[in-house]
mmCIF file of C-alpha atoms and ligand atoms in Angstrom:
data_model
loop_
_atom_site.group_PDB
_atom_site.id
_atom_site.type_symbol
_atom_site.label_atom_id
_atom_site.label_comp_id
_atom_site.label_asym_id
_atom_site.label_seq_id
_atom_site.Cartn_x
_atom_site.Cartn_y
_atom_site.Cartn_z
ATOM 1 C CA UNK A 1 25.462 -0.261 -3.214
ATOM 2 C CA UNK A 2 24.099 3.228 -4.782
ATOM 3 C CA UNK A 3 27.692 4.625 -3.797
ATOM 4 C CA UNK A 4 30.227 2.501 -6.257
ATOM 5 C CA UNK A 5 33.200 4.011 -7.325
ATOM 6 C CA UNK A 6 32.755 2.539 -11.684
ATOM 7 C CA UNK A 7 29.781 4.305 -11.493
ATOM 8 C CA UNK A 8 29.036 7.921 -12.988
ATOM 9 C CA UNK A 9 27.025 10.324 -11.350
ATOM 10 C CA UNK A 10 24.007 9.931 -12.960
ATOM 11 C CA UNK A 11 23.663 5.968 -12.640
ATOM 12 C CA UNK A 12 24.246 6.541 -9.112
ATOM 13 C CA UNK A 13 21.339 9.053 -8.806
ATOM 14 C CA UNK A 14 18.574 6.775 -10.629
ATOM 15 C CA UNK A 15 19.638 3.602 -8.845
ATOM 16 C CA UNK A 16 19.752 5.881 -5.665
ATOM 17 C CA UNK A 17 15.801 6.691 -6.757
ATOM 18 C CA UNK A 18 15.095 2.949 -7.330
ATOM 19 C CA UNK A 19 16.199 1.956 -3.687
ATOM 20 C CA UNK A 20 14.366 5.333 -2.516
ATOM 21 C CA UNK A 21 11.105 4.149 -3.965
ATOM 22 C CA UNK A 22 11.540 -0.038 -3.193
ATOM 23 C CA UNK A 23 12.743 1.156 0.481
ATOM 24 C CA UNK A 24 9.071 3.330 0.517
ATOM 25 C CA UNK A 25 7.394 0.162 -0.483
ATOM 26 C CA UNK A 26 8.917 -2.324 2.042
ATOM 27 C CA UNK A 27 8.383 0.205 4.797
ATOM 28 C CA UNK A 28 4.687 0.464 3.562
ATOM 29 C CA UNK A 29 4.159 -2.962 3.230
ATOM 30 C CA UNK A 30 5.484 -3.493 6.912
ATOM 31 C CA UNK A 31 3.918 -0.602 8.376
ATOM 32 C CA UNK A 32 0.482 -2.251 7.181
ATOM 33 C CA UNK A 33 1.567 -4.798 10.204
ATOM 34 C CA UNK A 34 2.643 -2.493 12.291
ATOM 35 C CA UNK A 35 -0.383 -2.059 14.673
ATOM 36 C CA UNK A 36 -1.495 -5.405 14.876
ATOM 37 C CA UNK A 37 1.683 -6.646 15.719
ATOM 38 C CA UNK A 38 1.868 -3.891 18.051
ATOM 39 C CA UNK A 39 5.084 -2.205 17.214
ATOM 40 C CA UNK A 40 3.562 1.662 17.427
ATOM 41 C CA UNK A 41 4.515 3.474 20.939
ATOM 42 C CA UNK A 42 4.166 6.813 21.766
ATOM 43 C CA UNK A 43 7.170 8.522 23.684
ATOM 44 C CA UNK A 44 6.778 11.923 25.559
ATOM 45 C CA UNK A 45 8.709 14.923 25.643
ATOM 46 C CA UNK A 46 8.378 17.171 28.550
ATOM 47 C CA UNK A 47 7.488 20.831 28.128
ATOM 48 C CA UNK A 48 8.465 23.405 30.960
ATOM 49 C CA UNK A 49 6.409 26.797 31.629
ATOM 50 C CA UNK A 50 8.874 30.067 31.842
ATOM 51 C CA UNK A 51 10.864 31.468 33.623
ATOM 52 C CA UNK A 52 10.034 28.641 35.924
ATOM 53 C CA UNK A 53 11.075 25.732 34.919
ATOM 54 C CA UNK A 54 7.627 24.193 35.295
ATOM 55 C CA UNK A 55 6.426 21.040 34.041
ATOM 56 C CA UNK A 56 2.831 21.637 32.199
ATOM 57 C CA UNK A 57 2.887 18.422 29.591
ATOM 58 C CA UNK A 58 3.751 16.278 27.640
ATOM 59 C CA UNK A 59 4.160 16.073 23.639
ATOM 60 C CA UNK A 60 3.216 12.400 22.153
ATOM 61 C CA UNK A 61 5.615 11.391 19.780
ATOM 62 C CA UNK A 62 5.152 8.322 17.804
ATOM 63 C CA UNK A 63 7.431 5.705 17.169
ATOM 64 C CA UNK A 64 7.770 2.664 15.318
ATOM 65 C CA UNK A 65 9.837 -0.470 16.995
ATOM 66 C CA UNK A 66 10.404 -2.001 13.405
ATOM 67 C CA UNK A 67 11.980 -6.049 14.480
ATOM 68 C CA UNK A 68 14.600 -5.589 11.756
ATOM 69 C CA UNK A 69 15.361 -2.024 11.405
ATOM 70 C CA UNK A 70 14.720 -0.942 15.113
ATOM 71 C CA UNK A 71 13.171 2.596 16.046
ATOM 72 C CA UNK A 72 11.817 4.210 13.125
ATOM 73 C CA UNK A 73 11.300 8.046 13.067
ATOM 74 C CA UNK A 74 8.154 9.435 12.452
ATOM 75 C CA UNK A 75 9.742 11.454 9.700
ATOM 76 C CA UNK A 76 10.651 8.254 7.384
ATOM 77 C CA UNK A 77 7.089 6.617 8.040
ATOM 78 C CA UNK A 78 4.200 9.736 8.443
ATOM 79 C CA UNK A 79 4.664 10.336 5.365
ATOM 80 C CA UNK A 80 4.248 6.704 4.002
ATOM 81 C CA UNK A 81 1.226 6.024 6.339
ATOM 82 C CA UNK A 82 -0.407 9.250 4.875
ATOM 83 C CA UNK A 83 -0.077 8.341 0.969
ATOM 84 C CA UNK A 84 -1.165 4.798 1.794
ATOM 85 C CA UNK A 85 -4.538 5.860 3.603
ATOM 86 C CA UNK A 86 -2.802 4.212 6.772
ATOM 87 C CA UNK A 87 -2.825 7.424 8.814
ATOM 88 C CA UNK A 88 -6.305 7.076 10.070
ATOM 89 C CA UNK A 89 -6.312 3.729 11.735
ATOM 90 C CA UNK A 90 -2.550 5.249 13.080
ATOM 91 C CA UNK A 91 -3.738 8.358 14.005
ATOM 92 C CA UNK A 92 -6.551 6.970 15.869
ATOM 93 C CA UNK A 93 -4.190 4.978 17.422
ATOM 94 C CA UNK A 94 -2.461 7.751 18.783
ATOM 95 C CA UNK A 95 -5.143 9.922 20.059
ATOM 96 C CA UNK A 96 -6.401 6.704 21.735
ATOM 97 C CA UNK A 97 -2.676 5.421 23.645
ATOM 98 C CA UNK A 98 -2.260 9.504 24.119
ATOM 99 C CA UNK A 99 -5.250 9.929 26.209
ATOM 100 C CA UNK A 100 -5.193 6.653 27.832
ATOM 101 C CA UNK A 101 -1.931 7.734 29.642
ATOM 102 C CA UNK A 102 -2.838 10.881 30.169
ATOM 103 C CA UNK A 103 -5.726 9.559 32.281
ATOM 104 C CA UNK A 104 -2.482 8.119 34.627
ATOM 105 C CA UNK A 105 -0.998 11.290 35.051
ATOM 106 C CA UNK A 106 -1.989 14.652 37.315
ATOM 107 C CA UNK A 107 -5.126 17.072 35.825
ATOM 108 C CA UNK A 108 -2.390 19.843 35.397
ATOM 109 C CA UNK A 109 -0.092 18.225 32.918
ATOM 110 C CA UNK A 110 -1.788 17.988 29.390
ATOM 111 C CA UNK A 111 -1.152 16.291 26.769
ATOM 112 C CA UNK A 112 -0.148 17.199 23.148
ATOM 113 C CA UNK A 113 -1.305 15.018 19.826
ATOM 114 C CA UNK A 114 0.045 15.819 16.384
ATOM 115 C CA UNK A 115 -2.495 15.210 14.270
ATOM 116 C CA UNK A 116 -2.196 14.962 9.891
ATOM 117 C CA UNK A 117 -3.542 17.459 7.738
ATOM 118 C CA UNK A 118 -5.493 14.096 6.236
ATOM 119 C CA UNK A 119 -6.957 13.534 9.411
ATOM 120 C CA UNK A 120 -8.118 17.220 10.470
ATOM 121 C CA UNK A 121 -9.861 16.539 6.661
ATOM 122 C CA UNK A 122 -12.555 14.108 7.859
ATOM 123 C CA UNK A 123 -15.316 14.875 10.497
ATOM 124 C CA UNK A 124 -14.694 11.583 12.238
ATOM 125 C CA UNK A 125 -12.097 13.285 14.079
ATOM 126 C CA UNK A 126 -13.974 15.316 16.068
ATOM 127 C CA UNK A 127 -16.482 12.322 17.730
ATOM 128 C CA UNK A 128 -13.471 9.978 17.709
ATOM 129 C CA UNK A 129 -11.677 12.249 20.338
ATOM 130 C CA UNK A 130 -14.758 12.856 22.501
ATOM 131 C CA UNK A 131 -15.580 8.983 22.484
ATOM 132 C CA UNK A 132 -11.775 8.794 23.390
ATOM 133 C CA UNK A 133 -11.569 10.754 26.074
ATOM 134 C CA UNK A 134 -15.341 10.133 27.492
ATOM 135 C CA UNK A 135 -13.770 6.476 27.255
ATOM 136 C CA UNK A 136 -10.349 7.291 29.311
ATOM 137 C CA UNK A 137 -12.583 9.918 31.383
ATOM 138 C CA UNK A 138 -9.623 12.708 30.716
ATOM 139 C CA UNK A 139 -11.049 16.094 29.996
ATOM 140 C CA UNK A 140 -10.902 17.970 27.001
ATOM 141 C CA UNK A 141 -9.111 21.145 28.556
ATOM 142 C CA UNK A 142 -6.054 18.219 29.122
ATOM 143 C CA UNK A 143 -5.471 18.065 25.650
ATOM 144 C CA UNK A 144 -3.344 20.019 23.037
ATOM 145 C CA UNK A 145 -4.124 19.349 18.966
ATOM 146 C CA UNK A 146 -0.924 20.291 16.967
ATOM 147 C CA UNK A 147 -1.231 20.967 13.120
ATOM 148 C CA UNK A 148 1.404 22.516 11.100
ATOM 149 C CA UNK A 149 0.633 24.931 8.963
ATOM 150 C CA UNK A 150 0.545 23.145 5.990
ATOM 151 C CA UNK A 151 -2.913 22.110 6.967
ATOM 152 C CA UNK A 152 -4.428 25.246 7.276
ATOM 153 C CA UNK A 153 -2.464 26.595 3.969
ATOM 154 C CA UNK A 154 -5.308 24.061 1.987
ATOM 155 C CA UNK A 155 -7.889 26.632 3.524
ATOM 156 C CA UNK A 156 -10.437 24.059 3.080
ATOM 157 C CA UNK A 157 -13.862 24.186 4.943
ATOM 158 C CA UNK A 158 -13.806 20.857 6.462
ATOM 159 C CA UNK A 159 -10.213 21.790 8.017
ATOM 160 C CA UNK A 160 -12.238 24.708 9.114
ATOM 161 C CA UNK A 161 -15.022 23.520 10.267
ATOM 162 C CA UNK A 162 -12.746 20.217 11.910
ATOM 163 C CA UNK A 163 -10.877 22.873 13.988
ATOM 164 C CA UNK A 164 -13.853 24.435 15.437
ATOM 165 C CA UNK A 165 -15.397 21.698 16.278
ATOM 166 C CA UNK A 166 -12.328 20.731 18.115
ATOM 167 C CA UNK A 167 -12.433 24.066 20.118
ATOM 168 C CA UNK A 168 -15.998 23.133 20.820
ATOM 169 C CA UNK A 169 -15.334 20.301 22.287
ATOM 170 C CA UNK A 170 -12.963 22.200 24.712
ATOM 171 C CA UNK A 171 -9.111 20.954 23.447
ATOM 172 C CA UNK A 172 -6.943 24.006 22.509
ATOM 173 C CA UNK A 173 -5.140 23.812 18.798
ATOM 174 C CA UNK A 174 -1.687 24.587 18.577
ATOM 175 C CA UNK A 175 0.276 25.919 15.251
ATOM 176 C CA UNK A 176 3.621 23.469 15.073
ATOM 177 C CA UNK A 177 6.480 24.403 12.914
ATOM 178 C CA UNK A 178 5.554 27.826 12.716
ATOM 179 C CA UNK A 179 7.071 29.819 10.698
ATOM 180 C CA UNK A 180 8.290 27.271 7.993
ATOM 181 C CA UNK A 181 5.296 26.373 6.402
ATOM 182 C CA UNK A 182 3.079 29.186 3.848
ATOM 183 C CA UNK A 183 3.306 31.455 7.184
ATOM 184 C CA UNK A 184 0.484 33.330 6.401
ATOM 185 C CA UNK A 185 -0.799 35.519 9.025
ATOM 186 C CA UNK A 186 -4.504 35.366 7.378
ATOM 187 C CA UNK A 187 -4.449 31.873 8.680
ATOM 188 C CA UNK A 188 -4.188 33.045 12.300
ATOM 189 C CA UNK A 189 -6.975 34.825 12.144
ATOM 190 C CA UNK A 190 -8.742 32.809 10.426
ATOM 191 C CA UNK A 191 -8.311 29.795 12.351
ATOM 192 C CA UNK A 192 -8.530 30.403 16.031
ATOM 193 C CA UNK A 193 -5.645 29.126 17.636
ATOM 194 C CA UNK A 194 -4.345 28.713 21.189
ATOM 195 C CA UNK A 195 -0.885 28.282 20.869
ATOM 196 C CA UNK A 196 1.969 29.014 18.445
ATOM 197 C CA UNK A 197 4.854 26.748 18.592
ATOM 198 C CA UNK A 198 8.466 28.466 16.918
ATOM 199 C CA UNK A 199 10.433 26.223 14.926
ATOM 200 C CA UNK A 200 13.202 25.559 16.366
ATOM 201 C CA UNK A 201 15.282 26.790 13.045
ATOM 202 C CA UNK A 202 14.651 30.149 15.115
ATOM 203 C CA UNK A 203 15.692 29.170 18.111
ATOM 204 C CA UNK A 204 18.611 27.324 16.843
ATOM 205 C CA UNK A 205 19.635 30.687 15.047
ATOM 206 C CA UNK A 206 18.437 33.055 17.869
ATOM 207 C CA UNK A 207 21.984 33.462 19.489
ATOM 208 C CA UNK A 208 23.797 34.427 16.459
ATOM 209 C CA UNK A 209 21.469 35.565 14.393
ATOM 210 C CA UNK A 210 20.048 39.037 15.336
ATOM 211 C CA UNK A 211 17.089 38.734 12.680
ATOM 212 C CA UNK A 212 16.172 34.979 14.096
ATOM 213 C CA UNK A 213 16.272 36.844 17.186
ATOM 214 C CA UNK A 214 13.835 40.026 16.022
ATOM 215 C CA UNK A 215 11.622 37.322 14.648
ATOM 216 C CA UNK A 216 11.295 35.085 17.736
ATOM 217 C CA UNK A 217 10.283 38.689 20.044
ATOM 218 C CA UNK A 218 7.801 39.739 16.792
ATOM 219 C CA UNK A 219 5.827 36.386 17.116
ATOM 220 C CA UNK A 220 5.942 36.248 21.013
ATOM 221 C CA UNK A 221 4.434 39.959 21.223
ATOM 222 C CA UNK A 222 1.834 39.506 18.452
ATOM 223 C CA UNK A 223 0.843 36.406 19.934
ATOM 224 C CA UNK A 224 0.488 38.210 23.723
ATOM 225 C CA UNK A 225 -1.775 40.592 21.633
ATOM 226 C CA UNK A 226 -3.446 37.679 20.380
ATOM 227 C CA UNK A 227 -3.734 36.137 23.611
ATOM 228 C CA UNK A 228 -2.376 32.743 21.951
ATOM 229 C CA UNK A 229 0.522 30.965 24.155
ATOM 230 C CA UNK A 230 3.732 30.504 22.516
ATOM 231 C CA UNK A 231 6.157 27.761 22.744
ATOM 232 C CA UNK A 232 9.978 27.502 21.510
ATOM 233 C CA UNK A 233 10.749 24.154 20.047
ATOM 234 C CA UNK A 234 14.221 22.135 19.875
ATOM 235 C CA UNK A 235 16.019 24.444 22.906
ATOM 236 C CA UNK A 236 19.499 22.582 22.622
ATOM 237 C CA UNK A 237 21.531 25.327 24.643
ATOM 238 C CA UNK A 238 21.608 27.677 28.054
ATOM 239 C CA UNK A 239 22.436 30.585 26.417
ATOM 240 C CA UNK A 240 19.449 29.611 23.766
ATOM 241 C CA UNK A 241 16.851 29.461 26.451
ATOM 242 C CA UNK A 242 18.229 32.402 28.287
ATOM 243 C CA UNK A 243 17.354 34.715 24.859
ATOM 244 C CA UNK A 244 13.969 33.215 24.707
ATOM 245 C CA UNK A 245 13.515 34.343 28.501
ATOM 246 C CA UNK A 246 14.107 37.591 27.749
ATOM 247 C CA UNK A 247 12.677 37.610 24.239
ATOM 248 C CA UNK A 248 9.131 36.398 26.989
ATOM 249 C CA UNK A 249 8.495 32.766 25.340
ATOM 250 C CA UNK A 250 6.098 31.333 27.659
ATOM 251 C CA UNK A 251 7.154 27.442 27.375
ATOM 252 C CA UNK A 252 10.209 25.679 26.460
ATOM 253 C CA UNK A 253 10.863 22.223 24.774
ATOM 254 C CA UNK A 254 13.974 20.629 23.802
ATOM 255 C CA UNK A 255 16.865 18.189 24.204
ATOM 256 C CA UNK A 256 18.602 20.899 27.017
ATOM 257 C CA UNK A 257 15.413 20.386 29.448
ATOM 258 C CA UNK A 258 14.168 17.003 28.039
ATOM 259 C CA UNK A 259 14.300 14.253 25.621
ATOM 260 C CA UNK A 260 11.242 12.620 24.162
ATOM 261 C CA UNK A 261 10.997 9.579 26.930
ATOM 262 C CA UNK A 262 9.509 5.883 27.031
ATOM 263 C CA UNK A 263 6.215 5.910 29.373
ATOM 264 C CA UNK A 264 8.194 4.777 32.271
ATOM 265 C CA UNK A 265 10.597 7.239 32.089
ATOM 266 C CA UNK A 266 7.837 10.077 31.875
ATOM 267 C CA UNK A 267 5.894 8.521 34.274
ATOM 268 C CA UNK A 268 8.378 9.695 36.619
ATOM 269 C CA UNK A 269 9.052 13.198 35.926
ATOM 270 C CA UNK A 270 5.201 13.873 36.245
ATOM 271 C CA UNK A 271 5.532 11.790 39.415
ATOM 272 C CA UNK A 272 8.535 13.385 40.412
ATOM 273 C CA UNK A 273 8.149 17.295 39.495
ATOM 274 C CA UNK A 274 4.378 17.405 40.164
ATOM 275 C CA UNK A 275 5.344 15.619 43.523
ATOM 276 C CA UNK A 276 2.256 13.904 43.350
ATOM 277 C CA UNK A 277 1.644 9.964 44.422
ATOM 278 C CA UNK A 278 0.311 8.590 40.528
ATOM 279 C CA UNK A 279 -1.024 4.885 41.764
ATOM 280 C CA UNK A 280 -0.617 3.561 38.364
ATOM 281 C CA UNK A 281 -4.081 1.039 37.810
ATOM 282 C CA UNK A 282 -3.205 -2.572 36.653
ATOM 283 C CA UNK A 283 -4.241 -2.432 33.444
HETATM 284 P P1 C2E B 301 7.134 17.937 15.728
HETATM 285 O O1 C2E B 301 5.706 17.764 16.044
HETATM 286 O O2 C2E B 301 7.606 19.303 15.412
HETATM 287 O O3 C2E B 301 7.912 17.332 16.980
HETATM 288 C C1 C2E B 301 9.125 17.843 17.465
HETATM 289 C C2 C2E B 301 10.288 17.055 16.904
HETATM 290 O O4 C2E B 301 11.494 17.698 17.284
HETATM 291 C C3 C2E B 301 10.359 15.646 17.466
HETATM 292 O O5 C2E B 301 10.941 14.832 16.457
HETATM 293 C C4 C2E B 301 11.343 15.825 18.624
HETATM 294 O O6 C2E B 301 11.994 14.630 18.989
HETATM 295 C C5 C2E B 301 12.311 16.813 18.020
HETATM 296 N N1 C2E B 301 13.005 17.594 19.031
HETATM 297 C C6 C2E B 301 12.593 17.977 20.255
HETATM 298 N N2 C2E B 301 13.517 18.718 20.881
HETATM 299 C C7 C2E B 301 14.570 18.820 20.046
HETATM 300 C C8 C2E B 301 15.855 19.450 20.135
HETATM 301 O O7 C2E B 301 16.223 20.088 21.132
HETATM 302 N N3 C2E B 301 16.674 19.327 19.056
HETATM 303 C C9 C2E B 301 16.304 18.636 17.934
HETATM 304 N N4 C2E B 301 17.173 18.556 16.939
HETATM 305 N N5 C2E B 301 15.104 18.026 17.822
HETATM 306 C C10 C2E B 301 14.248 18.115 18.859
HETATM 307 P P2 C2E B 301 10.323 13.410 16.101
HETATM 308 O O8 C2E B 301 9.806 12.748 17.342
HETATM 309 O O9 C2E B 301 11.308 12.693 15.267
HETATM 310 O O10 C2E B 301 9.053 13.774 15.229
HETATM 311 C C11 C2E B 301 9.191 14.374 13.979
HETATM 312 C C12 C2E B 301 7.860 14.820 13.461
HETATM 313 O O11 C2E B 301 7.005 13.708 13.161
HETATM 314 C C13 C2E B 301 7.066 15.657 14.462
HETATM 315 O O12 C2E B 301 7.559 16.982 14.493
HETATM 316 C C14 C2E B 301 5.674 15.532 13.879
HETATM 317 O O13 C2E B 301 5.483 16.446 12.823
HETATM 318 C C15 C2E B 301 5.680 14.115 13.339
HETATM 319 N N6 C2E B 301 4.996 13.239 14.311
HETATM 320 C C16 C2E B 301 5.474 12.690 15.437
HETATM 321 N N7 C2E B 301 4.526 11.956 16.079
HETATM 322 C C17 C2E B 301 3.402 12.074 15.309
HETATM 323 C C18 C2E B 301 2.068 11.556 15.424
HETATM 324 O O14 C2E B 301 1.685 10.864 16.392
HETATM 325 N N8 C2E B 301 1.185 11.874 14.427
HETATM 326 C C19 C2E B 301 1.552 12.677 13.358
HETATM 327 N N9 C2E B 301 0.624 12.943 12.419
HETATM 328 N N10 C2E B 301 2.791 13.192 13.238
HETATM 329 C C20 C2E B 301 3.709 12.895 14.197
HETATM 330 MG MG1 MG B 302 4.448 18.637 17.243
HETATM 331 MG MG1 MG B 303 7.059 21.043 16.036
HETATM 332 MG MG1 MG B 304 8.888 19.839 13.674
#
């Protein structure tokens, strides 16, 4: 409707905002559903070590199985659930479903959670994962927390103090995105970090761009210095995860080696590639 030929330019744009801001309320009002009527799933994208092709985990990505609209990216809702205050009961969600199926798969494959800036920002966090995991009995050193940087840009001592706790407890933290937030290298050493995973804007660009390229060996060596693990995100090509072979990326993730999967379907790859027997438990 916001694309009608008698219209001019302008008109289009405001009614484009009205239908921008009443879609953002229906989603919001439906989201508010969306757990109890059990619509939330996590799928699971593989992540391979280099230059073997190793499986070492899996990243939890959340989806939302909306009855009218169908699969909902996390994009379009996060960002609703996180104005509305609805993030925590999600997020707690997540860690929870997360660490329940990592309890089903082998100790060597971990697991990764994104977690919100909003919920690194409250100290419930930190005993919600331990009850979690004391409750699926996975261990701590299983588990991968991934913030982007835009958390640790709001330098805030809760964040800070969140983060170490979180270390305490034994789960490694992982920088998403990086290098398209407030990339401030303060925040890497002033956050302790385990991993550092490249947007995949420089990996997309790392074949024809020589500077993408400089960039992508620049973070992998400082990071060796740092002795933090790096990961390249979105790998969509051969000849892209060729470069970050030689550029000495330690793990690989993207649509070339492995969709985000339903349960079932990950189920088997860790089944599969780990050739190990996983007698799922009835429950
Ligand atoms: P992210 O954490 O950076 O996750 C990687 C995103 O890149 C995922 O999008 C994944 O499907 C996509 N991706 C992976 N490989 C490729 C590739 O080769 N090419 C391309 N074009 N894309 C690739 P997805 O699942 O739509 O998630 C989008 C974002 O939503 C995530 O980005 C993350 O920031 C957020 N998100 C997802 N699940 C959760 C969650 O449980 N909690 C929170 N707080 N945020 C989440
Ligand atoms: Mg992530
Ligand atoms: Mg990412
Ligand atoms: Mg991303």
């Amino acid at each position: 409707a916001a694309k009608n030929g008698g219209r001019n330019r302008f008109e289009t744009y405001r009614d484009g905002m009205l239908e921008d801001e009443a879609n953002k309320r229906l989603l919001e009002q439906d989201l508010s559903e969306a757990l109890d009527a059990d619509q939330l799933e996590l799928w699971y994208q593989p992540l391979y070590s280099l230059p073997g092709r190793t499986l070492t985990g899996f990243e939890a990505l959340l989806r939302w199985r909306h009855p009218q609209r169908g699969i909902v990216s996390p994009a379009e809702f996060i960002p609703i659930a996180e104005s509305s205050g609805m993030i925590t009961s999600i997020g707690a969600w997540v860690i929870d479903a997360a660490c329940r199926q990592a309890a089903l798969w082998p100790d060597h494959v971990y697991m990764s959670i994104n977690v919100s800036a909003i919920q690194l920002r409250s100290a419930a966090l930190v005993s919600q994962l331990a009850q979690t995991l004391t409750k699926h009995c996975v261990s701590p050193k299983r588990i991968e927390i991934e913030i982007t940087e835009t958390a640790m840009v709001e330098n805030s001592a809760q964040i800070a103090l969140t983060l170490t706790s979180l270390r305490a407890l034994g789960v490694r933290i992982a920088m998403d995105d990086f290098g398209t937030g407030y990339s401030s290298l303060a925040h890497l050493r002033a956050f302790k970090v385990d991993r550092i995973k490249i947007d995949r804007s420089f990996i997309a660009a790392s074949t024809s761009d020589p500077g993408a390229a400089a960039i992508i060996r620049a973070v992998v060596s400082m990071a060796r210095e740092l002795n933090i693990d790096t990961t390249a995100e979105g790998i969509e090509q051969e000849s892209q995860l060729q470069n970050l072979l030689e550029l000495g990326c330690g793990t690989a993730q993207g649509y070339l080696l492995g969709r985000p999967l339903v349960c079932d379907e990950a189920d088997a790859i860790a089944r599969t590639q780990m050739q190990l027997r996983l007698r799922l438990a009835p429950n």
